[in-house]
Coordinates of C-alpha atoms and ligand atoms in Angstrom, one line a residue:
X1 CA -12.1 22.3 35.3
X2 CA -12.3 20.4 38.6
X3 CA -10.1 17.5 39.5
X4 CA -12.8 14.9 38.8
X5 CA -13.4 16.2 35.3
X6 CA -9.6 16.0 34.6
X7 CA -9.5 12.4 35.8
X8 CA -12.3 11.3 33.6
X9 CA -10.8 13.1 30.6
X10 CA -7.5 11.3 31.2
X11 CA -9.4 8.0 31.3
X12 CA -11.1 8.4 27.9
X13 CA -10.1 6.8 24.7
X14 CA -7.5 8.9 22.8
X15 CA -7.0 8.5 19.1
X16 CA -3.8 9.8 17.5
X17 CA -3.1 9.8 13.8
X18 CA 0.4 8.7 12.9
X19 CA 2.0 7.6 9.6
X20 CA 1.6 4.1 8.4
X21 CA 5.0 2.4 8.0
X22 CA 4.2 -1.3 8.1
X23 CA 0.7 -2.7 7.9
X24 CA -1.2 -4.8 10.3
X25 CA -3.1 -4.4 13.6
X26 CA -1.6 -4.9 17.0
X27 CA -3.0 -4.7 20.5
X28 CA -0.7 -4.7 23.4
X29 CA 1.1 -2.9 26.2
X30 CA 3.6 -0.1 25.9
X31 CA 7.2 -1.1 26.2
X32 CA 9.5 1.9 26.1
X33 CA 12.8 0.8 24.5
X34 CA 14.8 3.9 25.1
X35 CA 14.7 3.3 28.8
X36 CA 16.7 0.1 28.3
X37 CA 19.6 2.0 27.0
X38 CA 22.5 2.6 29.4
X39 CA 22.3 6.2 30.4
X40 CA 25.9 7.6 30.2
X41 CA 29.0 6.3 28.6
X42 CA 31.6 5.9 31.3
X43 CA 34.7 8.1 30.7
X44 CA 37.9 7.6 32.7
X45 CA 41.7 7.6 32.4
X46 CA 43.7 4.4 32.1
X47 CA 47.3 3.6 32.9
X48 CA 49.8 2.4 30.2
X49 CA 49.5 -1.1 31.7
X50 CA 45.8 -1.1 31.0
X51 CA 46.1 -0.3 27.3
X52 CA 46.3 -3.9 26.1
X53 CA 43.2 -4.8 28.2
X54 CA 41.2 -1.9 26.7
X55 CA 42.2 -2.9 23.2
X56 CA 41.1 -6.5 23.9
X57 CA 37.8 -5.2 25.1
X58 CA 37.3 -3.3 21.9
X59 CA 38.2 -6.4 19.8
X60 CA 35.8 -8.5 21.9
X61 CA 32.9 -5.9 21.4
X62 CA 33.5 -5.9 17.7
X63 CA 33.5 -9.7 17.5
X64 CA 30.4 -9.9 19.6
X65 CA 28.7 -7.3 17.4
X66 CA 29.7 -9.3 14.4
X67 CA 28.2 -12.5 15.9
X68 CA 25.0 -10.6 16.7
X69 CA 24.7 -9.5 13.1
X70 CA 25.4 -12.9 11.7
X71 CA 22.7 -14.3 14.0
X72 CA 20.2 -11.6 12.9
X73 CA 21.1 -12.3 9.3
X74 CA 20.3 -16.0 9.8
X75 CA 16.9 -15.3 11.2
X76 CA 16.1 -12.8 8.5
X77 CA 17.3 -15.3 5.8
X78 CA 15.0 -17.9 7.3
X79 CA 12.2 -15.4 6.9
X80 CA 13.1 -15.1 3.3
X81 CA 14.0 -11.4 3.6
X82 CA 16.8 -11.0 1.1
X83 CA 16.7 -7.2 1.2
X84 CA 17.0 -7.1 5.0
X85 CA 19.9 -9.5 4.8
X86 CA 21.7 -7.2 2.4
X87 CA 21.2 -4.3 4.8
X88 CA 22.8 -6.2 7.7
X89 CA 25.7 -7.0 5.3
X90 CA 26.4 -3.3 5.1
X91 CA 26.7 -3.2 8.9
X92 CA 29.1 -6.2 8.9
X93 CA 31.2 -4.5 6.3
X94 CA 31.4 -1.3 8.4
X95 CA 32.5 -3.4 11.4
X96 CA 35.3 -4.9 9.4
X97 CA 36.8 -1.6 8.3
X98 CA 40.5 -2.0 9.0
X99 CA 41.0 1.8 9.2
X100 CA 38.6 2.0 12.1
X101 CA 40.3 -0.8 14.1
X102 CA 43.8 0.7 13.6
X103 CA 42.6 4.1 14.5
X104 CA 40.8 2.9 17.7
X105 CA 43.8 1.0 18.9
X106 CA 46.2 3.9 18.2
X107 CA 43.9 6.3 20.0
X108 CA 43.5 4.2 23.1
X109 CA 47.2 4.0 23.6
X110 CA 47.8 7.7 22.7
X111 CA 45.0 9.2 24.8
X112 CA 45.1 6.7 27.7
X113 CA 41.4 6.7 28.0
X114 CA 38.9 3.8 28.4
X115 CA 37.6 2.2 25.2
X116 CA 34.0 3.5 25.5
X117 CA 35.2 7.1 25.8
X118 CA 37.6 6.9 22.8
X119 CA 35.0 5.0 20.7
X120 CA 32.2 7.5 21.4
X121 CA 34.4 10.4 20.5
X122 CA 35.4 8.7 17.2
X123 CA 31.8 8.1 16.4
X124 CA 30.8 11.7 17.2
X125 CA 33.4 12.9 14.7
X126 CA 32.2 10.4 12.1
X127 CA 28.6 11.4 12.7
X128 CA 29.5 15.1 12.4
X129 CA 31.1 14.5 9.1
X130 CA 28.0 12.7 7.8
X131 CA 25.7 15.3 9.2
X132 CA 27.4 18.0 7.3
X133 CA 26.4 16.4 4.0
X134 CA 22.9 17.6 3.4
X135 CA 21.7 14.6 1.5
X136 CA 19.0 12.1 2.3
X137 CA 21.0 9.2 1.1
X138 CA 23.8 10.0 3.6
X139 CA 21.3 10.7 6.3
X140 CA 20.1 7.1 5.9
X141 CA 23.7 5.9 6.1
X142 CA 24.1 8.0 9.2
X143 CA 21.3 6.2 11.0
X144 CA 23.1 2.9 10.1
X145 CA 26.3 4.2 11.6
X146 CA 24.5 5.4 14.8
X147 CA 22.8 2.0 15.1
X148 CA 26.1 0.2 14.7
X149 CA 27.9 2.4 17.2
X150 CA 25.3 1.9 19.8
X151 CA 25.5 -1.9 19.3
X152 CA 29.3 -1.7 20.0
X153 CA 28.8 0.5 23.0
X154 CA 26.2 -1.8 24.4
X155 CA 28.7 -4.7 24.1
X156 CA 31.2 -2.6 26.0
X157 CA 28.8 -1.6 28.6
X158 CA 28.7 -3.7 31.8
X159 CA 24.9 -3.3 31.9
X160 CA 24.5 -5.2 28.7
X161 CA 22.9 -4.2 25.4
X162 CA 19.6 -2.7 24.4
X163 CA 17.8 -5.9 24.2
X164 CA 14.4 -7.5 24.0
X165 CA 14.9 -10.2 26.7
X166 CA 12.5 -8.8 29.3
X167 CA 9.7 -7.9 27.0
X168 CA 6.1 -8.5 28.0
X169 CA 4.2 -11.0 25.8
X170 CA 2.3 -8.4 23.8
X171 CA 4.7 -5.6 23.6
X172 CA 4.2 -2.4 21.6
X173 CA 7.8 -1.2 21.4
X174 CA 8.2 2.5 21.6
X175 CA 11.3 4.6 21.0
X176 CA 12.1 8.0 19.7
X177 CA 13.7 6.3 16.7
X178 CA 13.4 2.6 15.8
X179 CA 16.7 1.4 14.3
X180 CA 17.2 -1.4 11.8
X181 CA 18.8 -3.5 14.5
X182 CA 15.6 -3.1 16.6
X183 CA 13.4 -4.3 13.9
X184 CA 15.8 -7.1 12.9
X185 CA 16.2 -8.3 16.5
X186 CA 12.7 -8.0 17.7
X187 CA 11.3 -11.4 18.6
X188 CA 8.2 -11.9 16.5
X189 CA 6.5 -13.8 19.3
X190 CA 6.5 -10.9 21.7
X191 CA 6.8 -7.7 19.7
X192 CA 3.4 -6.8 18.3
X193 CA 4.2 -3.4 16.8
X194 CA 6.6 -0.5 16.7
X195 CA 5.8 3.0 17.4
X196 CA 8.2 5.9 17.0
X197 CA 8.4 9.7 16.9
X198 CA 10.6 9.8 13.8
X199 CA 10.9 7.3 11.0
X200 CA 10.2 7.2 7.3
X201 CA 8.5 4.4 5.4
X202 CA 11.5 4.1 3.1
X203 CA 14.1 3.6 5.9
X204 CA 15.9 0.3 6.4
X205 CA 14.1 -0.2 9.7
X206 CA 10.8 0.1 7.9
X207 CA 11.9 -2.4 5.3
X208 CA 12.8 -5.0 7.9
X209 CA 9.6 -4.4 9.9
X210 CA 7.6 -5.0 6.7
X211 CA 9.7 -8.1 5.8
X212 CA 9.0 -9.5 9.3
X213 CA 5.3 -8.5 9.1
X214 CA 5.4 -6.4 12.3
X215 CA 3.1 -3.3 12.2
X216 CA 4.8 0.0 12.6
X217 CA 3.5 3.5 12.9
X218 CA 5.7 6.6 13.2
X219 CA 5.1 10.4 13.5
X220 CA 3.4 10.1 16.9
X221 CA 4.1 12.4 19.8
X222 CA 5.4 10.0 22.5
X223 CA 5.0 12.3 25.5
X224 CA 1.6 11.0 26.2
X225 CA 2.9 7.4 26.4
X226 CA 5.9 7.6 28.7
X227 CA 3.7 8.7 31.7
X228 CA 1.9 5.4 31.9
X229 CA 4.2 2.6 30.8
X230 CA 1.7 -0.2 31.2
X231 CA -1.1 1.5 29.2
X232 CA -3.0 -0.7 26.7
X233 CA -3.1 0.5 23.2
X234 CA -4.0 -0.4 19.7
X235 CA -1.7 0.3 16.7
X236 CA -3.3 0.1 13.3
X237 CA -0.3 0.0 10.9
X238 CA -2.7 0.0 7.9
X239 CA -4.3 3.3 8.7
X240 CA -1.6 4.8 10.9
X241 CA -4.1 5.2 13.7
X242 CA -3.0 4.7 17.4
X243 CA -5.6 4.3 20.1
X244 CA -4.7 4.8 23.7
X245 CA -6.9 3.4 26.5
X246 CA -9.4 1.9 24.0
X247 CA -13.0 1.4 25.2
X248 CA -14.3 -2.1 25.4
X249 CA -16.2 -1.6 22.2
X250 CA -13.1 -0.4 20.3
X251 CA -11.1 -3.2 21.8
X252 CA -13.5 -5.8 20.6
X253 CA -13.7 -4.3 17.1
X254 CA -9.9 -4.3 16.8
X255 CA -9.4 -7.7 18.4
X256 CA -11.7 -9.1 15.7
X257 CA -9.9 -7.2 12.9
X258 CA -6.5 -8.2 14.2
X259 CA -7.4 -11.9 14.4
X260 CA -8.7 -11.8 10.9
X261 CA -5.7 -10.0 9.5
X262 CA -2.9 -11.8 11.3
X263 CA -2.6 -14.8 9.1
X264 CA -4.1 -13.1 6.1
X265 CA -1.5 -10.3 6.0
X266 CA 1.8 -11.9 6.8
X267 CA 1.8 -15.6 7.3
X268 CA 3.6 -17.7 4.8
X269 CA 0.6 -20.0 4.9
X270 CA -1.7 -17.3 3.6
X271 CA -3.6 -18.4 0.5
X272 CA -1.6 -18.1 -2.6
X273 CA -3.6 -17.0 -5.5
X274 CA -2.8 -17.6 -9.2
X275 CA -5.1 -15.5 -11.3
X276 CA -6.6 -12.6 -9.4
X277 CA -10.1 -11.7 -10.7
X278 CA -12.6 -9.3 -9.2
X279 CA -16.0 -10.6 -8.1
X280 CA -17.5 -9.4 -11.3
X281 CA -14.9 -11.1 -13.5
X282 CA -12.2 -8.5 -14.3
X283 CA -8.7 -9.9 -14.3
X284 CA -6.2 -7.7 -12.5
X285 CA -2.5 -8.6 -12.7
X286 CA -0.5 -8.2 -9.4
X287 CA 3.2 -8.1 -10.0
X288 CA 6.2 -7.7 -7.7
X289 CA 8.7 -4.9 -7.3
X290 CA 12.3 -6.2 -7.2
X291 CA 15.7 -4.7 -6.9
X292 CA 17.8 -7.8 -7.0
X293 CA 18.4 -10.7 -9.4
X294 CA 18.6 -13.0 -6.4
X295 CA 15.0 -12.2 -5.5
X296 CA 13.4 -13.5 -8.8
X297 CA 12.5 -16.8 -7.0
X298 CA 10.0 -14.7 -4.9
X299 CA 7.8 -14.5 -8.0
X300 CA 7.0 -18.2 -7.6
X301 CA 7.0 -18.1 -3.8
X302 CA 4.2 -15.5 -3.7
X303 CA 2.7 -16.2 -7.1
X304 CA 3.3 -12.8 -8.6
X305 CA 2.3 -12.3 -12.2
X306 CA 5.7 -10.9 -13.1
X307 CA 8.1 -8.2 -12.2
X308 CA 6.1 -5.0 -12.3
X309 CA 9.2 -2.8 -11.5
X310 CA 12.8 -3.9 -11.7
X311 CA 14.8 -1.1 -10.1
X312 CA 18.0 -1.7 -12.1
X313 CA 20.1 1.0 -10.4
X314 CA 20.1 -1.1 -7.2
X315 CA 22.3 -3.7 -8.9
X316 CA 25.0 -1.1 -8.7
X317 CA 24.2 0.2 -5.2
X318 CA 27.7 -0.2 -3.7
X319 CA 29.6 0.6 -6.9
X320 CA 29.9 3.2 -9.6
X321 CA 27.4 2.6 -12.4
X322 CA 29.9 3.8 -14.9
X323 CA 32.3 1.0 -13.9
X324 CA 30.0 -1.7 -15.3
X325 CA 30.9 -2.7 -18.9
X326 CA 28.3 -3.7 -21.5
X327 CA 29.4 -7.3 -21.1
X328 CA 29.0 -7.4 -17.4
X329 CA 25.6 -5.8 -17.5
X330 CA 24.6 -8.2 -20.3
X331 CA 25.4 -11.2 -18.1
X332 CA 23.4 -9.8 -15.2
X333 CA 20.4 -9.0 -17.3
X334 CA 20.5 -12.3 -19.1
X335 CA 20.4 -14.1 -15.8
X336 CA 17.4 -11.9 -14.8
X337 CA 15.4 -12.7 -17.9
X338 CA 16.3 -16.4 -17.8
X339 CA 14.9 -16.7 -14.3
X340 CA 11.8 -14.7 -15.1
X341 CA 11.1 -17.0 -18.0
X342 CA 7.9 -16.0 -19.9
X343 CA 6.7 -13.7 -17.1
X344 CA 6.7 -9.9 -17.9
X345 CA 9.6 -7.9 -16.7
X346 CA 9.0 -4.1 -16.4
X347 CA 12.7 -3.1 -16.5
X348 CA 13.3 0.4 -15.3
X349 CA 16.5 1.9 -16.7
X350 CA 18.8 3.5 -14.2
X351 CA 16.9 5.9 -11.9
X352 CA 20.0 7.7 -10.6
X353 CA 20.1 10.9 -8.7
X354 CA 18.0 12.5 -5.9
X355 CA 18.3 10.1 -3.0
X356 CA 20.2 7.5 -5.1
X357 CA 23.7 8.7 -5.4
X358 CA 25.3 6.0 -7.5
X359 CA 27.5 8.3 -9.5
X360 CA 30.4 9.9 -7.8
X361 CA 31.2 12.4 -10.6
X362 CA 27.8 14.2 -10.2
X363 CA 28.0 17.9 -9.5
X364 CA 26.7 18.7 -6.0
X365 CA 23.2 20.0 -6.3
X366 CA 21.5 22.1 -3.7
X367 CA 18.1 20.5 -4.5
X368 CA 18.8 17.0 -5.9
X369 CA 15.2 15.8 -5.9
X370 CA 14.5 18.6 -8.4
X371 CA 17.8 18.1 -10.1
X372 CA 19.6 16.1 -12.7
X373 CA 18.0 12.8 -11.9
X374 CA 16.4 9.8 -13.6
X375 CA 15.8 10.2 -17.3
X376 CA 17.4 13.7 -17.3
X377 CA 20.6 12.2 -16.0
X378 CA 20.6 9.4 -18.6
X379 CA 20.0 11.9 -21.4
X380 CA 22.9 14.0 -20.1
X381 CA 25.1 11.0 -19.7
X382 CA 24.4 9.2 -22.9
X383 CA 27.5 7.0 -22.7
X384 CA 26.1 5.4 -19.5
X385 CA 22.6 5.1 -21.0
X386 CA 23.9 3.6 -24.3
X387 CA 25.9 0.9 -22.5
X388 CA 22.8 -0.1 -20.4
X389 CA 20.5 -0.1 -23.4
X390 CA 22.9 -2.2 -25.5
X391 CA 23.3 -4.7 -22.7
X392 CA 19.6 -4.8 -22.0
X393 CA 18.4 -5.1 -25.6
X394 CA 20.9 -7.9 -26.3
X395 CA 19.9 -9.8 -23.1
X396 CA 16.2 -9.4 -23.7
X397 CA 16.1 -10.9 -27.2
X398 CA 13.6 -13.6 -26.2
X399 CA 12.4 -12.0 -22.9
X400 CA 9.0 -10.5 -22.1
X401 CA 10.5 -7.1 -21.7
X402 CA 8.7 -3.9 -20.9
X403 CA 11.1 -1.0 -20.9
X404 CA 10.3 1.6 -18.3
X405 CA 11.5 5.2 -18.3
X406 CA 11.7 7.0 -14.9
X407 CA 10.5 10.5 -14.2
X408 CA 9.2 11.5 -17.6
X409 CA 8.0 15.1 -17.4
X410 CA 6.5 15.6 -20.9
X411 CA 6.1 14.0 -24.3
X412 CA 9.2 15.7 -26.0
X413 CA 11.5 14.0 -23.5
X414 CA 9.8 10.7 -24.2
X415 CA 10.2 11.1 -28.0
X416 CA 13.9 12.0 -27.5
X417 CA 14.5 8.8 -25.5
X418 CA 12.5 6.7 -28.1
X419 CA 14.7 8.1 -30.9
X420 CA 17.8 7.2 -28.9
X421 CA 16.6 3.7 -28.3
X422 CA 15.8 3.2 -31.9
X423 CA 19.3 4.3 -33.0
X424 CA 20.8 1.8 -30.6
X425 CA 18.5 -0.9 -31.9
X426 CA 19.6 -0.2 -35.5
X427 CA 23.2 -0.1 -34.4
X428 CA 23.0 -3.4 -32.7
X429 CA 21.3 -5.0 -35.7
X430 CA 23.8 -3.5 -38.1
X431 CA 26.6 -5.1 -36.2
X432 CA 25.0 -8.5 -36.2
X433 CA 23.3 -8.8 -32.9
X434 CA 19.8 -10.4 -32.5
X435 CA 17.6 -7.7 -31.1
X436 CA 13.8 -7.5 -30.9
X437 CA 12.5 -4.8 -33.3
X438 CA 9.3 -4.2 -31.4
X439 CA 10.0 -3.2 -27.8
X440 CA 7.3 -2.0 -25.5
X441 CA 8.3 1.3 -24.0
X442 CA 6.5 2.9 -21.1
X443 CA 6.7 6.0 -19.1
X444 CA 6.7 6.3 -15.3
X445 CA 4.2 9.0 -14.2
X446 CA 5.8 10.5 -11.1
X447 CA 5.5 14.2 -11.5
X448 CA 2.4 16.4 -11.7
X449 CA 3.4 17.7 -15.2
X450 CA 3.4 14.2 -16.5
X451 CA -0.1 13.7 -15.1
X452 CA -1.4 16.8 -16.7
X453 CA 0.1 15.8 -20.0
X454 CA -0.7 12.1 -19.7
X455 CA -3.0 12.3 -22.7
X456 CA 0.0 12.9 -25.0
X457 CA 2.4 10.7 -23.1
X458 CA -0.2 7.9 -23.3
X459 CA -0.4 8.3 -27.1
X460 CA 3.4 7.8 -27.4
X461 CA 3.8 5.1 -24.7
X462 CA 2.9 1.4 -24.9
X463 CA 2.0 1.6 -21.2
X464 CA 2.1 3.9 -18.2
X465 CA 3.3 3.1 -14.7
X466 CA 2.4 5.5 -11.9
X467 CA 5.2 5.9 -9.3
X468 CA 3.3 7.3 -6.4
X469 CA 6.3 7.4 -4.1
X470 CA 7.6 10.3 -6.1
X471 CA 4.3 11.6 -7.3
X472 CA 3.1 12.2 -3.7
X473 CA 6.4 14.0 -2.8
X474 CA 6.2 16.3 -5.9
X475 CA 2.5 16.9 -5.5
X476 CA 2.5 17.7 -1.8
X477 CA 6.0 19.2 -1.8
X478 CA 6.9 16.8 0.9
X479 CA 10.4 15.1 0.8
X480 CA 9.6 11.4 0.9
X481 CA 12.5 10.6 3.1
X482 CA 12.1 13.5 5.6
X483 CA 10.7 11.9 8.8
X484 CA 10.1 15.2 10.4
X485 CA 7.3 15.8 7.9
X486 CA 6.2 12.2 7.3
X487 CA 2.8 13.0 8.8
X488 CA 2.0 15.2 5.8
X489 CA 3.2 12.7 3.2
X490 CA -0.3 11.5 2.6
X491 CA -1.1 8.9 -0.1
X492 CA -4.8 9.5 0.6
X493 CA -4.6 13.3 -0.1
X494 CA -7.5 14.2 -2.4
X495 CA -5.1 15.9 -4.8
X496 CA -3.2 12.6 -5.3
X497 CA -6.5 10.7 -5.9
X498 CA -7.5 13.2 -8.5
X499 CA -4.2 13.0 -10.3
X500 CA -4.5 9.2 -10.4
X501 CA -7.9 9.6 -11.9
X502 CA -6.6 11.9 -14.7
X503 CA -3.8 9.4 -15.6
X504 CA -6.2 6.4 -15.5
X505 CA -8.8 8.2 -17.8
X506 CA -6.1 9.3 -20.3
X507 CA -4.7 5.8 -20.4
X508 CA -8.2 4.3 -21.0
X509 CA -9.1 6.8 -23.7
X510 CA -5.9 6.1 -25.5
X511 CA -6.0 2.4 -25.0
X512 CA -2.7 2.5 -23.0
X513 CA -2.7 0.2 -20.0
X514 CA -2.0 2.0 -16.7
X515 CA -0.3 0.3 -13.7
X516 CA 0.8 1.6 -10.3
X517 CA 4.1 0.5 -8.7
X518 CA 4.5 2.9 -5.7
X519 CA 4.1 1.8 -2.1
X520 CA 0.4 2.5 -2.4
X521 CA 0.0 -0.7 -4.3
X522 CA 1.2 -2.7 -1.3
X523 CA -1.5 -1.2 1.0
X524 CA -4.8 -3.2 0.7
X525 CA -6.7 -0.2 2.0
X526 CA -6.2 1.4 -1.4
X527 CA -6.7 -1.6 -3.6
X528 CA -10.4 -1.2 -4.4
X529 CA -10.0 2.6 -4.9
X530 CA -7.2 2.1 -7.4
X531 CA -9.2 -0.4 -9.4
X532 CA -12.3 1.8 -9.2
X533 CA -10.2 4.7 -10.6
X534 CA -9.4 2.6 -13.6
X535 CA -5.9 1.3 -12.8
X536 CA -5.6 -2.1 -14.2
X537 CA -2.3 -3.6 -12.8
X538 CA -0.6 -3.3 -9.5
X539 CA 3.0 -3.9 -8.6
X540 CA 3.9 -4.2 -4.9
X541 CA 6.5 -5.6 -2.5
X542 CA 6.7 -9.4 -3.1
X543 CA 5.3 -10.5 0.2
X544 CA 2.3 -8.3 -0.2
X545 CA 1.3 -10.0 -3.5
X546 CA -1.0 -12.7 -1.9
X547 CA -2.8 -10.1 0.3
X548 CA -3.3 -7.7 -2.6
X549 CA -4.5 -10.6 -4.8
X550 CA -6.9 -11.6 -2.1
X551 CA -8.2 -8.0 -1.8
X552 CA -8.7 -7.9 -5.6
X553 CA -10.7 -11.1 -5.5
X554 CA -12.9 -9.6 -2.8
X555 CA -13.5 -6.4 -4.8
X556 CA -16.6 -5.8 -7.0
X557 CA -15.4 -3.4 -9.7
X558 CA -18.8 -1.6 -10.0
X559 CA -18.8 -1.0 -6.2
X560 CA -15.1 0.1 -6.4
X561 CA -16.0 2.6 -9.1
X562 CA -18.7 4.0 -6.7
X563 CA -16.0 4.2 -4.0
X564 CA -13.7 6.1 -6.4
X565 CA -16.5 8.6 -7.2
X566 CA -17.1 9.3 -3.6
X567 CA -13.4 9.7 -2.9
X568 CA -13.1 12.2 -5.7
X569 CA -15.6 14.5 -4.0
X570 CA -13.8 14.7 -0.7
X571 CA -11.7 17.6 0.6
X572 CA -9.2 16.2 3.0
X573 CA -6.9 13.2 3.5
X574 CA -8.6 12.4 6.7
X575 CA -12.0 12.1 5.0
X576 CA -10.5 9.9 2.2
X577 CA -8.9 7.7 4.8
X578 CA -12.1 7.4 6.8
X579 CA -14.0 6.4 3.6
X580 CA -11.4 3.8 2.7
X581 CA -11.2 2.4 6.2
X582 CA -15.0 2.0 6.4
X583 CA -15.1 0.4 2.9
X584 CA -12.3 -2.0 3.8
X585 CA -13.9 -3.0 7.0
X586 CA -17.3 -3.6 5.3
X587 CA -16.1 -5.4 2.2
X588 CA -12.8 -7.1 3.1
X589 CA -13.1 -8.2 6.7
Ligands
LIG601 C1 7.9 5.6 -7.2 O1 8.4 6.7 -7.2 O2 6.7 5.4 -6.8 C2 8.7 4.4 -7.6 C3 8.1 3.3 -7.8 O3 10.0 4.5 -7.8 P1 11.1 4.7 -6.6 O4 10.4 4.4 -5.3 O5 12.2 3.8 -7.0 O6 11.5 6.1 -6.8
LIG602 MG1 10.3 7.1 -8.3

């Protein structure tokens, strides 16, 4: 290859397939965030006289970090992102840990070293302890700790912190790893998108990017980018596609798409839709996934048709589930139902285990995702299950309750749970409580075995709800939180599409409504396909409700069924993705 050929090759448009983390299209210039970090932490000895000064520097760094976090929280609260505010709360709590402050002050005076050096060593020890625990939940906490420690180090550093002050107007921010602070602090006016090498769509950073409506793609090899820092590029957070050096034609196409999507996707002024009905007259309910009683107001804000998934275990996120009495749970659930009014609430009983370690007594499992989790856990710990069910059934007397069972694997498990629920109902009634006799009980379809047996599960369920977050991980054998393999966690994998079809068909044949509440429901690229496959309700993140409703209204069910037929004949995720992108561009732009 001669030199000229090489030059022209380097100048051609390059397309890279990453993993979609937060939807939306962005066009801008690369801004490498990692370069902003101060390179090396200074290490030097200090005299006894300097100890007090170093301790004061530490206290100042802590208080500046706390101010940062409160400021970030205010901005996020104005954006209405309750979840993100809670995440920042965790950081504030970590900062206020008195053990840490005492330990730091003692070590500075004992070791006679500068604050940065002592702090970095303490953090390394802390990280090492976390890293030893081979557990995805702790890995997520570890990234919070790293994020916080680099914030404190930045405040100690004379060069200042990793910041966004000198950003160009249309910055595509690139870093090996994007932290939750990065997504929280990024000024919406300048940062058009995030791009990283590692990062999973269930991380805190992802949650905040979504809440702020900033597109984000991960799983991209960044070596190509660092060589030309001012290179133009396109990030399509909806498809996960990244285009370097776009041609004029590509640029025009994406400029048009981006303009159309900007307001439609994320702006608060986007059209709020009451009833969402397809072009050919089929009503499709779009509900919201919630984790928190304080978020129920989002139903009205985004005009959601109800709570399609209430993840009850998150209420007890920072505590031991077993410490909550029937009475305290009853009060929480009563408040939930009161606020939801007549709207349906698909209440999922505790989905504990795997990445959600809300139960300290659990035996350490070598493979928790395949272990004692969800309904298996509740059947094994019936005392915990009984208390939750009693509190729930009492609180839901006049509510529009749909009781949802996580990770059902076959019909015998479902029948066992139904018997248990019925005993609790009888018991409550016998002791004088007012309890609804007819409760709608549904199964979450999250494992391939449940899909294959969905004919029987549908016969015994009042409804089915497909949890694609888990279904994808169990079908493709890809840990949903492992960023190293996030590129093969593919919602568009043909095997996933075929499994969805099986569930939808079995639901239809047994007159059991089928809804879908995994992250797939928040992605408009999939909306027409899901309706075409026969899924009749979607439950997504609250702020995506208007967009998904809009997409439903632009969908013609007959044409969507044609799309589903085509998708079912394809062999690779890439082909499915291409088909869905073409369809979306043609029908929804
Ligand atoms: C799912 O698995 O798709 C789901 C909705 O549940 P969670 O994400 O809480 O596991
Ligand atoms: Mg799940």
